[in-house]
Short mmCIF file of C-alpha atoms and ligand atoms in Angstrom, two decimals:
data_model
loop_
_atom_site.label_atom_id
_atom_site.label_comp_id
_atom_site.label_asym_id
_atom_site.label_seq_id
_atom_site.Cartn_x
_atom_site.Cartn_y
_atom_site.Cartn_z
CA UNK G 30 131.74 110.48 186.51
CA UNK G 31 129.45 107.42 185.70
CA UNK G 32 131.08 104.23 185.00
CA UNK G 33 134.28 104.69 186.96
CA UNK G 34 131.58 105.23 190.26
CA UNK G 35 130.75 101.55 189.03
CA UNK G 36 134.62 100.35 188.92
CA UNK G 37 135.23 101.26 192.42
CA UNK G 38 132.06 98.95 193.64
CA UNK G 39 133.28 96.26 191.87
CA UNK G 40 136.39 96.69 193.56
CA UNK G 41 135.38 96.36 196.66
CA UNK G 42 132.91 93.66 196.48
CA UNK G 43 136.01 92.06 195.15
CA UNK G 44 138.35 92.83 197.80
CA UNK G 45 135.40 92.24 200.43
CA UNK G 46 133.23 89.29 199.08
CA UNK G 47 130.93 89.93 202.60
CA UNK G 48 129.82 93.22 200.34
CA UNK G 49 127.21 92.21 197.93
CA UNK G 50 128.12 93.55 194.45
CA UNK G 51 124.79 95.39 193.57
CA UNK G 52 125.06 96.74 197.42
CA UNK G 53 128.85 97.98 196.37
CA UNK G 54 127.12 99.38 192.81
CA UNK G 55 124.66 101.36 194.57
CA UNK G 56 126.77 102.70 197.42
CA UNK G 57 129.17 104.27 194.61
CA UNK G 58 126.40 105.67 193.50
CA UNK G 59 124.52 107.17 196.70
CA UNK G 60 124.33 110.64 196.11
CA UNK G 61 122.95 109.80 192.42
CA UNK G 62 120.72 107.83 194.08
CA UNK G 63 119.18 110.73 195.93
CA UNK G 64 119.66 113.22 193.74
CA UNK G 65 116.82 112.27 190.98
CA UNK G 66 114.47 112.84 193.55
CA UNK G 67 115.60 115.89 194.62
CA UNK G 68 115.15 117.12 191.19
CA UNK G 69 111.31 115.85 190.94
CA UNK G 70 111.06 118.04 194.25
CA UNK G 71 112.41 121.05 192.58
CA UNK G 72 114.96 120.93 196.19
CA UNK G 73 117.71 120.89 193.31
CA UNK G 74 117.99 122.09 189.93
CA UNK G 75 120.00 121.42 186.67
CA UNK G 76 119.87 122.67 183.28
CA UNK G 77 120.69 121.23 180.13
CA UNK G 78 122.67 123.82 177.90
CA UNK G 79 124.88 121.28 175.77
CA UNK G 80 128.25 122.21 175.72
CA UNK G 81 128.52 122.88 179.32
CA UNK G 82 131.64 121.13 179.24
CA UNK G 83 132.56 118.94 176.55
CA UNK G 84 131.31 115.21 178.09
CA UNK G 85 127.59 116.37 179.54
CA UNK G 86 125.00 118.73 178.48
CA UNK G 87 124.19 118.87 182.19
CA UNK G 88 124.63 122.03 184.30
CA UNK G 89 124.80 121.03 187.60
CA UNK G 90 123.35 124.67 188.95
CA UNK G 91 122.58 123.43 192.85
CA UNK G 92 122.76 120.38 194.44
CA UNK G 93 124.20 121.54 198.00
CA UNK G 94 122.29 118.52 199.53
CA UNK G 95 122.79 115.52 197.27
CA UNK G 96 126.65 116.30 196.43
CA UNK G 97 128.30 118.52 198.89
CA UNK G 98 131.18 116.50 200.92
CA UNK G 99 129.43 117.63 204.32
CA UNK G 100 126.03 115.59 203.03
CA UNK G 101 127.78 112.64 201.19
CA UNK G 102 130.25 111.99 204.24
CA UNK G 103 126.78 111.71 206.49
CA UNK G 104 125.38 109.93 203.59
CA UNK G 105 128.03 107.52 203.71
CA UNK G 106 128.03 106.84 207.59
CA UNK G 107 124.12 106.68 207.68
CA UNK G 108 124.42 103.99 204.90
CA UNK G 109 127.53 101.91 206.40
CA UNK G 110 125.54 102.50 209.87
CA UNK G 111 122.46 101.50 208.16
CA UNK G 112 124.30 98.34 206.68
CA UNK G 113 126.14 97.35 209.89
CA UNK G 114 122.76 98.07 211.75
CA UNK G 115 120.97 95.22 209.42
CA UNK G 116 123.53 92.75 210.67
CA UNK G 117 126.63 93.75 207.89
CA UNK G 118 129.87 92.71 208.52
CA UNK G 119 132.17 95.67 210.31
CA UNK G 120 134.38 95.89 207.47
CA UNK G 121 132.32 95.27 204.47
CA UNK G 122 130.06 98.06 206.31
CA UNK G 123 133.31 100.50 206.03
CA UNK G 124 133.55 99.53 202.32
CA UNK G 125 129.87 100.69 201.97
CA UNK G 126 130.21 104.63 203.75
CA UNK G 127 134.01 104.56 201.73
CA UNK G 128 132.43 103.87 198.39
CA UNK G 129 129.85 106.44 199.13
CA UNK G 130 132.37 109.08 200.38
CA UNK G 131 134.89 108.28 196.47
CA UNK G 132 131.71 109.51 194.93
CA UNK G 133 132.73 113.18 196.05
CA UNK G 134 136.03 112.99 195.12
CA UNK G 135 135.47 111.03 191.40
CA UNK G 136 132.78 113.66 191.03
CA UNK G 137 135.27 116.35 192.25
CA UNK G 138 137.58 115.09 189.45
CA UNK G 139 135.76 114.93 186.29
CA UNK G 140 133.13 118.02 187.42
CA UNK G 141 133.83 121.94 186.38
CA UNK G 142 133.96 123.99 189.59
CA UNK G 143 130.15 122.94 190.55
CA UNK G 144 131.11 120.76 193.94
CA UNK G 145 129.64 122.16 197.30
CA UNK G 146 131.44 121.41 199.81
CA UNK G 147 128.65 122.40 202.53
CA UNK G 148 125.21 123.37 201.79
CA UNK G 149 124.07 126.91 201.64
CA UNK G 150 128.07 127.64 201.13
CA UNK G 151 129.53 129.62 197.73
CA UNK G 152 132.74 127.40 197.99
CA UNK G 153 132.42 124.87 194.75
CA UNK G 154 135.10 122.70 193.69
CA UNK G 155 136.08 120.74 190.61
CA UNK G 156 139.16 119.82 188.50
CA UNK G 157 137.30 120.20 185.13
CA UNK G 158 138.29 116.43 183.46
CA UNK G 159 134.78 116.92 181.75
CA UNK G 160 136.41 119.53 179.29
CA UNK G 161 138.17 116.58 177.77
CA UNK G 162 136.32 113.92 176.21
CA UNK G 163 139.02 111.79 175.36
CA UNK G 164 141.12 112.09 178.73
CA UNK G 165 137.64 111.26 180.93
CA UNK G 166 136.87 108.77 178.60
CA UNK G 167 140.23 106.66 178.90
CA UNK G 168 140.71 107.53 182.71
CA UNK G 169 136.69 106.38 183.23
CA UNK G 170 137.34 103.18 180.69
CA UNK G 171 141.01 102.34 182.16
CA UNK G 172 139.13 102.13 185.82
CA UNK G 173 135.86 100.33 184.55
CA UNK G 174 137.91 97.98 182.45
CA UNK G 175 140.66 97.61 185.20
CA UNK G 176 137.95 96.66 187.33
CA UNK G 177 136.01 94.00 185.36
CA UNK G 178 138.94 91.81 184.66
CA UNK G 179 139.64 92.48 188.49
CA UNK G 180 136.44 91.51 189.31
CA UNK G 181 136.52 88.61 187.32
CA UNK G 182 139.70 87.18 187.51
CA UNK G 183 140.00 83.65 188.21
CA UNK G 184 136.30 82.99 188.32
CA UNK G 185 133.69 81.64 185.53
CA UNK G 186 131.53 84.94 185.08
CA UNK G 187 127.61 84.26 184.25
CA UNK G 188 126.03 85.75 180.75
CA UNK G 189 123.89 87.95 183.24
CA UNK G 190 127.45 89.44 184.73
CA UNK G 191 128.76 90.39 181.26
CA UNK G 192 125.50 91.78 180.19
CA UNK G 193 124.98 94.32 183.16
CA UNK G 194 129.04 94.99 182.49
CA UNK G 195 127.88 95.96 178.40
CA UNK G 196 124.61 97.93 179.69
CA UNK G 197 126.29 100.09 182.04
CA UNK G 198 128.97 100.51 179.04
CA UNK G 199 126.52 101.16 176.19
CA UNK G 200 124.95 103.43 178.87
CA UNK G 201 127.93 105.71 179.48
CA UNK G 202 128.74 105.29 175.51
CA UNK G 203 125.08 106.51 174.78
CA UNK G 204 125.60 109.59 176.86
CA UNK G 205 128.77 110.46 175.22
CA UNK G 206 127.65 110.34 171.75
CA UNK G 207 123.74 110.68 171.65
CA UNK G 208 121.71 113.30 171.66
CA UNK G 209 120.97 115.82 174.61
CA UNK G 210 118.05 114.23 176.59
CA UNK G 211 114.76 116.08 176.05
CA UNK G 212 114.72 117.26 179.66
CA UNK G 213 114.96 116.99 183.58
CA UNK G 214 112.54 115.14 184.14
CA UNK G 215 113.55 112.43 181.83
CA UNK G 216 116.94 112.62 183.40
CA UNK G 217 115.53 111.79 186.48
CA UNK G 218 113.36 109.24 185.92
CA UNK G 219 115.90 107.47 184.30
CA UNK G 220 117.90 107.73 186.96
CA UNK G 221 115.50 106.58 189.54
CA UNK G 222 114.81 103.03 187.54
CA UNK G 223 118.65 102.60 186.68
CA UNK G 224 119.63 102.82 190.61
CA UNK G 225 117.04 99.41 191.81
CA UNK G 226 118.02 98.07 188.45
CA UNK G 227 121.49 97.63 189.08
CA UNK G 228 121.40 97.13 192.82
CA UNK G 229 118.56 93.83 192.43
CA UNK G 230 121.32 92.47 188.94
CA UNK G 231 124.25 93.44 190.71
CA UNK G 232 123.56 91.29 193.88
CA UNK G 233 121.86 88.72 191.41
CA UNK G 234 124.86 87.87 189.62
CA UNK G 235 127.47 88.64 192.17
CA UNK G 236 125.53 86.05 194.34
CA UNK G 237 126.44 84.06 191.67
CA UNK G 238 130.00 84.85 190.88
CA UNK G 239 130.92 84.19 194.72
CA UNK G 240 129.44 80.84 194.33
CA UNK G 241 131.45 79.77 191.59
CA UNK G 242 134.66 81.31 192.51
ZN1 ZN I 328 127.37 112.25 191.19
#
């Protein structure tokens, strides 16, 4: 999943305005946060064999570390610790580790059976929504959407709001219907710039939604 990661961080920093919207956007995200690097380490390893299900040329061959529950569940607490620790609020610190912990299960949704559940385990899980393009892409763009106008509602939204909402869309569109990308590497780097980009925008302009609401 990509975008509907996104929906459930604006979400909560909806429901919890303590919880900075780039810090919501980039706990959704954690274990895509890590994983890039993991990759550049060669600790992971995906190929790209398009067709692997219909949505992503990606084959997710091992990630035990970045997406198995066991790791994102300690993920999560180490992050809501890590957020309570640098004076968070308790329950915008819970949103945090919760938002990391949906990753698994979004992931576990839209993924083929490629989901550890513990590292250096056979057991992978996955319900497969990948095989369908057009059922991930209304379930992903009936949460991001759902979200936005969620997020939104009530408040004057900047220009720089609405244009990180259209980048992470054109994003997700871009991977649907462009090309494979030319390799892992790529991937990854791409990966590793998007993550800061959206956490510095996201608390940019939800700084600036909260003041205006
Ligand atoms: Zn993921």
């Amino acid at each position: 999943m990509f975008i509907g990661h996104f929906a459930l961080g604006l979400a909560a920093s909806r429901l919890e305005p303590r919880l900075a919207l780039g810090t919501a956007l980039l706990a959704s995200q954690l274990p895509d946060a890590i994983w890039p690097y993991l990759l550049l380490t060669g600790t992971e390893t995906v190929s790209i064999v398009p067709g692997d299900t219909a949505m992503t040329p990606l084959r997710f061959d091992s990630y035990p570390w970045s997406h198995s529950l066991l790791m994102v569940t300690l993920a999560g607490l180490a992050l809501g610790g890590l957020y309570r620790a640098l004076g968070g609020a308790a329950r915008a610190a819970a949103f945090v580790g919760g938002l990391a912990v949906s990753h698994w299960f979004l992931d576990f949704m839209t993924h083929r059976e490629d989901m550890p559940v513990l590292p250096g385990n056979d057991l992978k899980l996955g319900l497969g929504m990948w095989n369908s393009v057009p059922l991930t892409v209304t379930v992903e763009g009936l949460m991001y959407a759902g979200a936005v106008a969620f997020y939104a509602r009530g408040r004057r939204m900047s220009l720089g709001f609405w244009i990180l909402v259209a980048v992470l869309g054109l994003t997700y569109v871009g991977n649907v219907v462009g090309p494979p990308p030319p390799g892992v590497t790529p991937v990854a780097l791409s990966m590793v710039l998007l993550v800061p980009i959206v956490w510095w925008w996201g608390n940019k302009v939800g700084a600036k939604a909260a003041a205006g609401a």
